[in-house]
CSV table of C-alpha atoms in Angstrom, one decimal:
chain,number,residue,atom,x,y,z
F,296,MET,CA,-0.2,0.0,0.0
F,297,THR,CA,1.6,3.3,-1.2
F,298,THR,CA,0.3,6.7,-1.4
F,299,LEU,CA,1.5,9.0,-4.2
F,300,PHE,CA,0.7,12.5,-5.2
F,301,THR,CA,0.6,14.7,-8.2
F,302,SER,CA,1.4,18.3,-8.8
F,303,ASP,CA,-2.4,19.0,-9.4
F,304,HIS,CA,-2.8,18.1,-5.8
F,305,GLU,CA,-4.5,14.7,-6.2
F,306,TRP,CA,-3.5,11.7,-4.1
F,307,LEU,CA,-3.7,7.7,-5.3
F,308,LEU,CA,-3.6,5.0,-2.9
F,309,ILE,CA,-2.0,2.2,-4.8
F,310,GLU,CA,-3.4,-1.4,-3.7
F,311,GLY,CA,-2.5,-4.2,-6.0
F,312,ASP,CA,-3.4,-3.0,-9.5
F,313,VAL,CA,-6.2,-0.6,-8.2
F,314,ALA,CA,-5.5,3.1,-7.6
F,315,THR,CA,-8.0,5.1,-5.2
F,316,ILE,CA,-7.8,8.7,-6.3
F,317,GLY,CA,-8.8,11.8,-4.2
F,318,VAL,CA,-7.9,15.4,-3.8
F,319,THR,CA,-5.4,16.5,-1.1
F,320,ASP,CA,-6.4,18.4,1.9
F,321,TYR,CA,-4.4,21.5,0.6
F,322,ALA,CA,-6.7,21.2,-2.9
F,323,GLN,CA,-9.9,21.4,-0.8
F,324,SER,CA,-8.5,24.2,1.3
F,325,GLN,CA,-8.0,26.0,-1.9
F,326,LEU,CA,-11.2,25.0,-3.3
F,327,GLY,CA,-13.4,26.2,-0.4
F,328,ASP,CA,-16.9,24.9,0.4
F,329,VAL,CA,-17.7,22.0,-2.1
F,330,VAL,CA,-21.4,21.9,-2.9
F,331,PHE,CA,-21.3,19.5,-6.0
F,332,VAL,CA,-19.4,16.7,-7.1
F,333,GLU,CA,-19.8,14.8,-10.5
F,334,LEU,CA,-18.0,11.3,-10.9
F,335,PRO,CA,-17.0,9.4,-14.0
F,336,LYS,CA,-19.1,6.4,-15.1
F,337,VAL,CA,-17.8,3.0,-14.0
F,338,GLY,CA,-16.4,1.2,-16.8
F,339,ARG,CA,-15.2,4.4,-18.5
F,340,SER,CA,-11.6,4.0,-19.7
F,341,LEU,CA,-9.5,7.1,-18.7
F,342,LYS,CA,-6.4,8.4,-20.1
F,343,LYS,CA,-3.7,10.0,-18.0
F,344,ALA,CA,-4.6,13.9,-17.7
F,345,GLU,CA,-8.0,13.5,-18.9
F,346,ALA,CA,-10.7,15.3,-17.1
F,347,ALA,CA,-12.2,12.6,-14.9
F,348,ALA,CA,-14.4,14.2,-12.3
F,349,VAL,CA,-15.8,17.8,-11.4
F,350,VAL,CA,-15.9,19.6,-8.0
F,351,GLU,CA,-17.7,22.8,-7.5
F,352,SER,CA,-17.6,25.3,-4.7
F,353,VAL,CA,-19.9,28.2,-4.2
F,354,LYS,CA,-18.0,30.3,-6.6
F,355,ALA,CA,-16.2,28.1,-9.3
F,356,ALA,CA,-15.9,24.6,-11.0
F,357,SER,CA,-12.6,22.6,-11.1
F,358,ASP,CA,-11.7,19.5,-12.8
F,359,VAL,CA,-10.3,16.3,-11.2
F,360,TYR,CA,-7.9,14.8,-13.7
F,361,ALA,CA,-7.0,11.0,-14.2
F,362,PRO,CA,-3.5,11.0,-12.7
F,363,ILE,CA,-2.8,7.8,-14.6
F,364,SER,CA,-4.5,5.7,-17.3
F,365,GLY,CA,-7.0,3.3,-16.5
F,366,GLU,CA,-10.6,2.0,-16.1
F,367,VAL,CA,-13.1,3.2,-13.7
F,368,VAL,CA,-13.9,0.4,-11.5
F,369,GLU,CA,-15.7,2.1,-8.5
F,370,VAL,CA,-16.8,5.5,-7.7
F,371,ASN,CA,-17.8,7.1,-4.4
F,372,GLU,CA,-21.5,7.8,-4.6
F,373,ALA,CA,-21.3,9.1,-0.9
F,374,LEU,CA,-19.7,12.3,-2.2
F,375,VAL,CA,-22.5,13.1,-4.8
F,376,ALA,CA,-25.0,12.9,-1.7
F,377,GLU,CA,-22.6,14.9,0.5
F,378,PRO,CA,-20.1,16.9,-1.4
F,379,ALA,CA,-18.9,18.8,1.7
F,380,LEU,CA,-17.1,15.5,2.7
F,381,VAL,CA,-14.4,16.7,0.5
F,382,ASN,CA,-13.6,19.7,3.0
F,383,SER,CA,-14.1,17.5,6.2
F,384,ASP,CA,-12.1,14.3,5.0
F,385,ALA,CA,-10.2,14.9,1.7
F,386,GLY,CA,-7.6,12.2,2.4
F,387,GLY,CA,-10.1,9.5,3.6
F,388,LYS,CA,-13.8,9.3,3.2
F,389,ALA,CA,-13.7,11.7,0.3
F,390,TRP,CA,-12.1,9.6,-2.1
F,391,PHE,CA,-13.5,10.1,-5.7
F,392,PHE,CA,-12.9,7.1,-7.9
F,393,LYS,CA,-10.9,3.8,-8.2
F,394,LEU,CA,-9.0,3.1,-11.2
F,395,LYS,CA,-7.7,-0.3,-12.6
F,396,ILE,CA,-4.1,0.8,-13.4
F,397,ALA,CA,-3.3,0.3,-17.1
F,398,ASP,CA,0.3,1.1,-17.1
F,399,ARG,CA,2.3,0.8,-14.0
F,400,SER,CA,5.1,2.8,-15.5
F,401,GLU,CA,3.0,5.9,-15.2
F,402,LEU,CA,3.4,5.8,-11.5
F,403,GLY,CA,7.1,6.5,-11.8
F,404,GLY,CA,6.1,10.1,-12.7
F,405,LEU,CA,4.3,10.7,-9.5
F,406,MET,CA,5.6,12.2,-6.0
F,407,ASP,CA,5.8,10.5,-2.7
F,408,GLU,CA,4.5,12.3,0.3
F,409,ALA,CA,7.9,13.8,1.2
F,410,ALA,CA,8.4,15.1,-2.4
F,411,TYR,CA,4.7,16.5,-2.5
F,412,LYS,CA,5.3,18.4,0.8
F,413,ALA,CA,8.4,20.0,-0.8
F,414,HIS,CA,6.4,20.7,-3.9
F,415,ARG,CA,3.7,22.5,-2.0
F,416,ALA,CA,6.2,24.7,0.2
Z,266,MET,CA,-9.7,42.8,-14.8
Z,267,LEU,CA,-7.2,40.3,-13.9
Z,268,ALA,CA,-3.8,42.2,-13.0
Z,269,ARG,CA,-0.8,39.9,-13.3
Z,270,ASP,CA,1.1,42.2,-11.2
Z,271,LYS,CA,-0.1,42.3,-7.7
Z,272,SER,CA,2.0,45.5,-6.9
Z,273,SER,CA,-0.2,47.6,-9.5
Z,274,LEU,CA,-3.2,46.8,-7.5
Z,275,LYS,CA,-4.5,49.4,-5.3
Z,276,ARG,CA,-5.5,48.9,-1.6
Z,277,THR,CA,-8.3,50.1,0.3
Z,278,PRO,CA,-8.0,51.7,3.6
Z,279,LEU,CA,-9.1,48.2,5.4
Z,280,HIS,CA,-6.4,46.2,3.6
Z,281,ALA,CA,-4.3,45.7,6.9
Z,282,LEU,CA,-7.5,44.9,8.7
Z,283,HIS,CA,-8.4,42.2,6.0
Z,284,VAL,CA,-4.8,40.6,5.9
Z,285,ALA,CA,-4.8,40.5,9.6
Z,286,ARG,CA,-8.2,38.7,9.8
Z,287,GLY,CA,-7.0,36.1,7.4
Z,288,GLY,CA,-8.6,37.4,4.1
Z,289,LYS,CA,-7.6,35.8,1.0
Z,290,MET,CA,-6.8,38.7,-1.2
Z,291,VAL,CA,-7.5,38.6,-4.8
Z,292,PRO,CA,-7.4,41.1,-7.7
Z,293,PHE,CA,-10.9,42.8,-8.3
Z,294,ALA,CA,-11.4,45.8,-10.6
Z,295,GLY,CA,-7.9,47.0,-9.9
Z,296,TYR,CA,-8.0,46.5,-6.1
Z,297,GLU,CA,-6.6,43.8,-3.9
Z,298,MET,CA,-9.7,42.7,-2.2
Z,299,PRO,CA,-10.7,39.8,0.2
Z,300,VAL,CA,-12.6,37.0,-1.7
Z,301,GLN,CA,-13.1,35.2,1.7
Z,302,TYR,CA,-11.9,35.0,5.3
Z,303,PRO,CA,-11.0,31.7,7.0
Z,304,ALA,CA,-14.8,31.0,7.7
Z,305,GLY,CA,-15.3,30.5,4.0
Z,306,VAL,CA,-17.9,31.7,1.5
Z,307,LEU,CA,-21.0,29.2,2.7
Z,308,LYS,CA,-20.5,30.4,6.4
Z,309,GLU,CA,-20.0,33.9,5.5
Z,310,HIS,CA,-23.1,33.8,3.4
Z,311,LEU,CA,-25.1,32.2,5.9
Z,312,HIS,CA,-23.9,34.5,8.6
Z,313,ALA,CA,-24.9,37.5,6.8
Z,314,ARG,CA,-28.6,36.0,6.3
Z,315,SER,CA,-28.8,34.8,10.0
Z,316,SER,CA,-26.9,37.7,11.7
Z,317,ALA,CA,-24.9,40.5,10.3
Z,318,GLY,CA,-22.0,40.5,7.8
Z,319,LEU,CA,-19.6,43.4,7.3
Z,320,PHE,CA,-18.1,44.2,3.7
Z,321,ASP,CA,-15.6,46.4,2.7
Z,322,VAL,CA,-16.9,48.2,-0.5
Z,323,SER,CA,-14.3,51.0,-0.4
Z,324,HIS,CA,-13.2,50.2,-4.0
Z,325,MET,CA,-16.5,51.7,-5.3
Z,326,GLY,CA,-16.6,55.3,-6.4
Z,327,GLN,CA,-18.3,58.1,-4.2
Z,328,LEU,CA,-18.9,61.4,-5.7
Z,329,ALA,CA,-20.6,64.6,-4.6
Z,330,LEU,CA,-22.5,66.7,-7.1
Z,331,ARG,CA,-22.8,70.3,-5.9
Z,332,PRO,CA,-25.1,72.6,-7.5
Z,333,LYS,CA,-23.4,75.9,-8.7
Z,334,SER,CA,-26.8,77.6,-8.1
Z,335,GLY,CA,-26.9,76.3,-4.5
Z,336,GLN,CA,-30.5,74.5,-5.4
Z,337,VAL,CA,-30.1,70.8,-5.2
Z,338,GLU,CA,-32.9,70.7,-7.7
Z,339,ASP,CA,-30.6,71.9,-10.4
Z,340,ALA,CA,-28.0,69.2,-9.6
Z,341,ALA,CA,-31.0,66.7,-10.0
Z,342,LEU,CA,-32.4,68.1,-13.4
Z,343,ALA,CA,-28.6,68.0,-14.6
Z,344,LEU,CA,-28.3,64.2,-13.6
Z,345,GLU,CA,-31.5,63.4,-15.1
Z,346,ARG,CA,-30.0,64.2,-18.7
Z,347,LEU,CA,-27.8,61.1,-18.1
Z,348,VAL,CA,-30.2,58.7,-16.3
Z,349,PRO,CA,-33.8,57.7,-17.0
Z,350,GLN,CA,-34.7,57.9,-13.4
Z,351,ASP,CA,-36.7,60.9,-11.7
Z,352,ILE,CA,-34.0,62.3,-9.6
Z,353,VAL,CA,-35.9,65.5,-8.9
Z,354,ALA,CA,-38.5,63.5,-6.9
Z,355,VAL,CA,-35.6,62.2,-4.5
Z,356,ALA,CA,-36.7,63.9,-1.3
Z,357,PRO,CA,-33.8,65.0,1.0
Z,358,GLY,CA,-32.6,62.2,3.1
Z,359,ARG,CA,-33.4,59.6,0.3
Z,360,GLN,CA,-31.8,57.7,-2.3
Z,361,ARG,CA,-32.8,55.9,-5.4
Z,362,TYR,CA,-31.2,53.2,-7.8
Z,363,ALA,CA,-30.3,54.5,-11.2
Z,364,GLN,CA,-28.5,53.8,-14.3
Z,365,PHE,CA,-26.4,55.8,-16.7
Z,366,THR,CA,-27.5,55.0,-20.1
Z,367,ASN,CA,-25.8,55.2,-23.6
Z,368,GLU,CA,-27.1,56.6,-27.0
Z,369,ASP,CA,-28.2,53.1,-27.8
Z,370,GLY,CA,-30.1,52.7,-24.7
Z,371,GLY,CA,-27.6,50.3,-23.1
Z,372,ILE,CA,-26.2,50.7,-19.6
Z,373,LEU,CA,-23.0,52.4,-18.8
Z,374,ASP,CA,-23.1,51.7,-15.2
Z,375,ASP,CA,-25.7,51.4,-12.4
Z,376,LEU,CA,-25.6,53.7,-9.4
Z,377,MET,CA,-27.1,55.0,-6.0
Z,378,VAL,CA,-28.1,58.6,-5.9
Z,379,ALA,CA,-28.8,60.3,-2.7
Z,380,ASN,CA,-30.1,63.6,-1.9
Z,381,PHE,CA,-28.2,65.3,0.8
Z,382,GLY,CA,-30.2,68.4,1.0
Z,383,ASP,CA,-27.8,70.7,-0.7
Z,384,HIS,CA,-26.0,68.4,-3.1
Z,385,LEU,CA,-26.3,64.9,-4.5
Z,386,PHE,CA,-24.1,62.0,-3.3
Z,387,VAL,CA,-23.7,59.1,-5.8
Z,388,VAL,CA,-22.1,55.8,-5.6
Z,389,VAL,CA,-21.0,54.0,-8.7
Z,390,ASN,CA,-19.0,50.5,-9.5
Z,391,ALA,CA,-15.3,50.3,-8.9
Z,392,ALA,CA,-14.6,49.1,-12.4
Z,393,CYS,CA,-16.7,51.9,-14.0
Z,394,LYS,CA,-15.6,54.9,-11.6
Z,395,ALA,CA,-13.0,56.7,-13.8
Z,396,GLU,CA,-15.4,56.6,-16.9
Z,397,ASP,CA,-18.4,57.6,-14.7
Z,398,GLU,CA,-16.4,60.6,-13.3
Z,399,ALA,CA,-15.2,61.6,-16.7
Z,400,HIS,CA,-19.0,61.2,-17.9
Z,401,LEU,CA,-20.2,63.4,-15.2
Z,402,ARG,CA,-17.6,66.0,-15.7
Z,403,ALA,CA,-18.3,66.0,-19.5
Z,404,HIS,CA,-22.1,66.6,-19.0
Z,405,LEU,CA,-22.9,68.2,-15.6
Z,406,SER,CA,-19.7,70.4,-15.3
Z,407,GLU,CA,-21.9,73.6,-16.2
Z,408,ALA,CA,-24.3,72.9,-13.3
Z,409,CYS,CA,-22.4,71.2,-10.8
Z,410,VAL,CA,-19.0,71.0,-9.1
Z,411,ILE,CA,-18.1,67.3,-9.2
Z,412,ASP,CA,-16.1,66.2,-6.3
Z,413,SER,CA,-14.7,62.6,-6.2
Z,414,LEU,CA,-14.5,61.8,-2.6
Z,415,THR,CA,-11.6,59.6,-2.7
Z,416,ASP,CA,-10.6,60.2,0.8
Z,417,ARG,CA,-13.7,58.0,2.1
Z,418,ALA,CA,-13.9,54.4,2.5
Z,419,LEU,CA,-17.3,52.5,2.2
Z,420,VAL,CA,-18.6,49.5,4.2
Z,421,ALA,CA,-21.8,47.7,4.2
Z,422,LEU,CA,-23.3,46.1,7.5
Z,423,GLN,CA,-26.0,43.6,6.3
Z,424,GLY,CA,-28.1,41.1,7.9
Z,425,PRO,CA,-31.0,40.8,10.6
Z,426,LYS,CA,-28.8,42.0,13.2
Z,427,ALA,CA,-27.2,44.9,11.5
Z,428,GLU,CA,-29.6,47.4,13.0
Z,429,SER,CA,-28.5,46.6,16.6
Z,430,ALA,CA,-24.8,46.4,15.9
Z,431,LEU,CA,-24.9,49.8,14.3
Z,432,ALA,CA,-27.4,51.2,16.8
Z,433,LYS,CA,-24.6,50.7,19.5
Z,434,LEU,CA,-22.4,53.6,17.5
Z,435,CYS,CA,-25.3,55.5,16.2
Z,436,PRO,CA,-28.8,55.1,17.9
Z,437,ASP,CA,-30.4,57.1,15.4
Z,438,VAL,CA,-30.3,54.3,12.7
Z,439,THR,CA,-33.2,52.4,14.2
Z,440,ALA,CA,-35.5,55.3,12.8
Z,441,MET,CA,-34.2,54.9,9.4
Z,442,ARG,CA,-36.4,53.2,6.8
Z,443,PHE,CA,-35.1,51.2,3.6
Z,444,MET,CA,-33.3,53.9,1.2
Z,445,ASP,CA,-33.2,56.5,3.9
Z,446,THR,CA,-29.6,58.4,3.9
Z,447,GLY,CA,-27.7,61.2,5.0
Z,448,PRO,CA,-24.8,62.2,7.2
Z,449,ARG,CA,-24.7,60.7,10.8
Z,450,LYS,CA,-22.2,60.6,13.7
Z,451,VAL,CA,-21.2,56.9,13.9
Z,452,GLY,CA,-18.8,56.2,16.8
Z,453,GLY,CA,-18.0,59.8,17.0
Z,454,PHE,CA,-16.9,60.0,13.2
Z,455,ASP,CA,-18.6,62.0,10.4
Z,456,CYS,CA,-20.2,59.2,8.3
Z,457,PHE,CA,-23.0,58.9,5.7
Z,458,VAL,CA,-25.3,56.3,6.3
Z,459,SER,CA,-28.0,54.8,4.0
Z,460,ARG,CA,-30.3,51.9,4.8
Z,461,SER,CA,-29.5,49.8,1.9
Z,462,GLY,CA,-27.1,47.2,0.5
Z,463,TYR,CA,-26.7,44.6,-2.1
Z,464,THR,CA,-27.7,41.3,-0.4
Z,465,GLY,CA,-31.2,41.3,-0.1
Z,466,GLU,CA,-31.3,41.8,3.6
Z,467,ASP,CA,-32.0,44.8,5.9
Z,468,GLY,CA,-28.7,46.7,6.4
Z,469,PHE,CA,-26.8,49.9,5.9
Z,470,GLU,CA,-24.0,51.3,4.0
Z,471,ILE,CA,-21.6,53.6,5.7
Z,472,SER,CA,-19.2,55.9,4.1
Z,473,VAL,CA,-16.5,56.9,6.6
Z,474,PRO,CA,-13.4,59.3,6.4
Z,475,ALA,CA,-10.6,56.8,5.3
Z,476,GLU,CA,-8.4,57.5,8.4
Z,477,HIS,CA,-11.1,56.3,10.6
Z,478,ALA,CA,-12.2,53.3,8.8
Z,479,GLU,CA,-10.3,51.0,10.6
Z,480,THR,CA,-11.3,52.0,14.0
Z,481,LEU,CA,-14.9,52.1,12.8
Z,482,VAL,CA,-14.8,48.7,11.3
Z,483,THR,CA,-12.8,47.2,14.4
Z,484,ALA,CA,-15.8,48.6,16.6
Z,485,LEU,CA,-18.2,46.9,14.5
Z,486,LEU,CA,-16.5,43.6,14.3
Z,487,ASP,CA,-15.9,43.7,18.1
Z,488,ASN,CA,-19.6,42.7,18.2
Z,489,ALA,CA,-20.0,39.0,18.3
Z,490,ASP,CA,-22.9,39.2,15.9
Z,491,VAL,CA,-20.7,40.7,13.3
Z,492,LEU,CA,-18.3,38.6,10.8
Z,493,PRO,CA,-16.3,40.2,8.0
Z,494,ILE,CA,-17.6,38.8,4.6
Z,495,GLY,CA,-15.7,38.5,1.5
Z,496,LEU,CA,-16.5,39.2,-2.3
Z,497,GLY,CA,-17.4,35.5,-2.9
Z,498,ALA,CA,-20.3,35.5,-0.5
Z,499,ARG,CA,-21.3,39.0,-1.5
Z,500,ASP,CA,-21.5,37.5,-5.0
Z,501,SER,CA,-23.8,34.5,-3.7
Z,502,LEU,CA,-25.9,36.9,-1.7
Z,503,ARG,CA,-26.6,39.3,-4.4
Z,504,LEU,CA,-27.4,36.7,-6.8
Z,505,GLU,CA,-30.0,34.9,-4.4
Z,506,ALA,CA,-31.5,38.4,-3.9
Z,507,GLY,CA,-31.9,38.7,-7.9
Z,508,LEU,CA,-29.7,41.8,-7.9
Z,509,CYS,CA,-27.8,42.7,-11.1
Z,510,LEU,CA,-23.9,42.6,-11.2
Z,511,TYR,CA,-22.8,45.4,-13.7
Z,512,GLY,CA,-20.6,44.1,-16.4
Z,513,HIS,CA,-22.4,40.5,-16.3
Z,514,ASP,CA,-26.2,40.8,-16.0
Z,515,ILE,CA,-26.4,44.4,-17.3
Z,516,ASP,CA,-23.8,46.0,-19.5
Z,517,THR,CA,-23.7,48.5,-22.6
Z,518,THR,CA,-25.6,46.0,-24.8
Z,519,THR,CA,-28.6,45.6,-22.5
Z,520,THR,CA,-31.2,48.2,-21.7
Z,521,PRO,CA,-33.2,48.9,-18.6
Z,522,VAL,CA,-36.2,47.1,-20.3
Z,523,GLU,CA,-34.3,44.0,-21.3
Z,524,GLY,CA,-32.4,44.0,-17.8
Z,525,ALA,CA,-36.0,43.8,-16.1
Z,526,LEU,CA,-35.2,47.1,-14.5
Z,527,GLU,CA,-38.7,48.7,-15.6
Z,528,TRP,CA,-39.5,49.3,-12.1
Z,529,SER,CA,-36.5,51.6,-11.6
Z,530,VAL,CA,-37.7,54.0,-14.3
Z,531,GLN,CA,-40.4,56.3,-12.9
Z,532,LYS,CA,-43.5,57.4,-14.8
Z,533,SER,CA,-42.5,60.9,-14.9
Z,534,ARG,CA,-39.5,59.9,-17.2
Z,535,ARG,CA,-41.6,57.5,-19.6
Z,536,SER,CA,-43.6,58.6,-22.6
Z,537,GLY,CA,-46.5,60.9,-21.5
Z,538,GLY,CA,-44.6,61.9,-18.1
Z,539,ALA,CA,-43.6,65.2,-16.9
Z,540,ARG,CA,-40.2,65.0,-17.8
Z,541,ALA,CA,-40.4,62.1,-20.3
Z,542,GLY,CA,-37.1,61.1,-22.3
Z,543,GLY,CA,-34.4,63.6,-22.2
Z,544,PHE,CA,-31.6,60.9,-21.3
Z,545,PRO,CA,-29.3,58.8,-23.7
Z,546,GLY,CA,-31.0,56.1,-25.6
Z,547,ALA,CA,-34.5,57.5,-24.7
Z,548,GLU,CA,-35.9,56.8,-27.9
Z,549,LYS,CA,-35.0,53.1,-27.9
Z,550,ILE,CA,-35.8,52.6,-24.0
Z,551,LEU,CA,-39.4,54.4,-24.3
Z,552,SER,CA,-40.3,52.6,-27.3
Z,553,GLN,CA,-39.3,49.2,-25.7
Z,554,PHE,CA,-41.6,50.3,-22.7
Z,555,GLU,CA,-44.4,50.6,-25.3
Z,556,LYS,CA,-43.8,47.6,-27.5
Z,557,GLY,CA,-41.8,45.3,-25.4
Z,558,ALA,CA,-38.2,44.2,-25.9
Z,559,SER,CA,-37.1,41.0,-27.8
Z,560,ARG,CA,-35.0,39.6,-24.8
Z,561,ARG,CA,-35.3,39.9,-21.0
Z,562,ARG,CA,-33.3,39.0,-17.9
Z,563,VAL,CA,-34.7,36.1,-15.9
Z,564,GLY,CA,-34.2,34.0,-12.9
Z,565,LEU,CA,-33.0,30.5,-13.6
Z,566,ARG,CA,-33.4,27.4,-11.4
Z,567,THR,CA,-31.9,23.9,-12.2
Z,568,GLU,CA,-33.7,20.7,-11.7
Z,569,GLY,CA,-30.3,18.8,-10.5
Z,570,ARG,CA,-27.8,19.8,-8.1
Z,571,ALA,CA,-25.0,21.0,-10.7
Z,572,PRO,CA,-24.6,24.8,-10.9
Z,573,VAL,CA,-24.8,26.5,-14.2
Z,574,ARG,CA,-22.4,29.3,-14.3
Z,575,GLU,CA,-21.9,32.5,-16.3
Z,576,GLY,CA,-21.3,31.9,-20.0
Z,577,ALA,CA,-23.4,28.6,-20.3
Z,578,LEU,CA,-25.6,28.8,-23.4
Z,579,LEU,CA,-29.3,28.2,-23.2
Z,580,PHE,CA,-31.3,26.1,-25.6
Z,581,THR,CA,-35.2,25.2,-26.0
Z,582,ASP,CA,-34.6,21.6,-25.8
Z,583,SER,CA,-32.0,19.0,-25.3
Z,584,ALA,CA,-31.0,18.7,-28.8
Z,585,SER,CA,-31.4,22.0,-30.7
Z,586,SER,CA,-28.1,23.5,-32.1
Z,587,GLU,CA,-29.1,27.3,-31.9
Z,588,PRO,CA,-28.7,28.8,-28.6
Z,589,ILE,CA,-31.6,31.1,-27.5
Z,590,GLY,CA,-29.9,32.9,-24.7
Z,591,LYS,CA,-27.0,32.8,-22.1
Z,592,VAL,CA,-26.5,32.6,-18.5
Z,593,THR,CA,-24.8,35.9,-17.1
Z,594,SER,CA,-24.4,35.0,-13.5
Z,595,GLY,CA,-24.8,31.6,-11.8
Z,596,GLY,CA,-23.4,29.5,-9.1
Z,597,PHE,CA,-24.7,27.9,-5.8
Z,598,GLY,CA,-27.2,29.6,-3.4
Z,599,PRO,CA,-26.2,28.8,0.1
Z,600,SER,CA,-29.3,29.7,1.6
Z,601,LEU,CA,-31.5,27.7,-0.8
Z,602,ASN,CA,-29.0,25.1,-0.7
Z,603,ALA,CA,-29.4,24.8,-4.5
Z,604,PRO,CA,-27.9,26.3,-7.7
Z,605,VAL,CA,-29.3,29.7,-8.9
Z,606,ALA,CA,-28.8,31.7,-12.1
Z,607,MET,CA,-29.9,34.6,-14.1
Z,608,GLY,CA,-29.6,35.2,-17.8
Z,609,TYR,CA,-31.1,36.4,-21.0
Z,610,LEU,CA,-34.0,34.6,-22.9
Z,611,PRO,CA,-36.3,35.7,-25.8
Z,612,THR,CA,-39.2,37.4,-24.0
Z,613,SER,CA,-41.6,34.8,-25.4
Z,614,LEU,CA,-39.7,32.4,-23.3
Z,615,SER,CA,-39.3,34.5,-20.1
Z,616,ALA,CA,-42.5,33.5,-18.3
Z,617,ASN,CA,-41.9,31.8,-14.8
Z,618,GLY,CA,-42.2,28.2,-15.1
Z,619,THR,CA,-40.9,28.0,-18.8
Z,620,SER,CA,-38.4,25.0,-19.3
Z,621,VAL,CA,-35.1,25.6,-21.1
Z,622,PHE,CA,-31.8,23.7,-21.1
Z,623,ALA,CA,-28.3,24.9,-20.4
Z,624,GLU,CA,-25.1,23.4,-21.8
Z,625,VAL,CA,-22.6,22.4,-19.2
Z,626,ARG,CA,-19.6,20.5,-20.1
Z,627,GLY,CA,-21.3,19.1,-23.2
Z,628,GLN,CA,-24.6,18.0,-21.6
Z,629,ARG,CA,-27.9,19.7,-21.6
Z,630,LEU,CA,-29.2,20.2,-18.0
Z,631,PRO,CA,-32.9,21.2,-17.6
Z,632,LEU,CA,-33.8,24.6,-16.1
Z,633,GLN,CA,-36.6,26.5,-15.4
Z,634,VAL,CA,-37.5,30.2,-15.5
Z,635,ALA,CA,-38.0,31.4,-12.0
Z,636,ALA,CA,-39.2,34.5,-10.1
Z,637,MET,CA,-36.5,36.7,-8.5
Z,638,PRO,CA,-35.7,37.3,-5.9
Z,639,PHE,CA,-34.7,33.8,-5.2
Z,640,VAL,CA,-34.5,34.4,-1.4
Z,641,PRO,CA,-37.2,37.1,-0.2
Z,642,ASN,CA,-35.7,40.4,0.9
Z,643,THR,CA,-36.1,41.6,4.4
Z,644,TYR,CA,-35.8,45.6,3.7
Z,645,LYS,CA,-37.3,47.5,6.4
Z,646,ARG,CA,-39.8,49.7,4.5
């Protein structure tokens, strides 16, 4: 089990060949109060850097990108019902979707926690 | 509007206070302004509706129009040459909403005009204030001395507890009604206080000498009922109240009739009135009063939870290729806990309850034309 990060402030929890994806606590603090989340359809094939989900605050809409390529195997319906979870538990309960990893070599381009902290600073 | 270089941005007299209170400063109309404080847009919005919110609007333009004749009616008559409103009828101690129009009937800016007894006091939008001042000087200099009051800050105190909070510093305000205005001592300072605002709530706007702004605002914020509110919640509050944002919901391409602002044009300036016409674009605007305009600003509510934002195109159905209108303001209404928007539609499709579709991220979302204000106003009339 490894957690990796992107420069767009998303996190990936890698468990076997599945990556669970969410946004970081820093990202939610920048977004502000989240009022709407749109998730990808299960079964959709995403390419790395493709817009996969939408998160909207009172003021603005932002995309959540697929940090790696893969097929969507599960989405977090709880987020649709309670978008504010993104603000209260970005790194945990507020995961967005799970991808079946298509190309493990893409993980090499991501940051570990120490590198992400340095990137944010 | 986006300034790349923050150092070129102006600051209001309350800048240090915003920073000290954790305001997230962003460029807005050439100023560094707080978009939110640590409480966040949602809590700030709800606080202004349930208690009282304090807004810095010092970026707006404040001007005095002093009649050379000494008769305020002469300043009012002069200003009537630029706006379709009845300014002569604004009694001393009262104010009125107005628009500067252009020769095509479009709106150059919207403003508040107050009668201070011996002169008029006007408040205009930040983004337009240089053009507005030039416009006033070009057309009113014969009748008036025009003073730009750049040495004053402007704050708004809005919400059901605004009256009790302000009354601690100025007991007189409890006697004021909606749109009453005039000089008042607030906390010992020489202020102009009006019972008005931009949230749909009861509340006040207070013009204060710049050097006393921080002291006055600190005194207001010492009251536990009062929280500072940023531009983010200011926008969601005014949107729920159905109030226009200049440059978005109204601009030089929209007339007061198209903008659904007929209520703001008094009978005396319409055809058959005592001082009918005589303002820029009168021919077009008065003809629209009689024959109607082809499009109209409307309120829009979504069926789903997805906000529909400014710029979204509107369609008659889920497949048609030709847009029929556009969203001019849209977002999430925290008090309604639902998305709200306004935009322009053909007048034939502007009745409440009409179904239309907005295109959002390639999808057509169903909307309904809805009455505004979305949240009932609580003005003390």
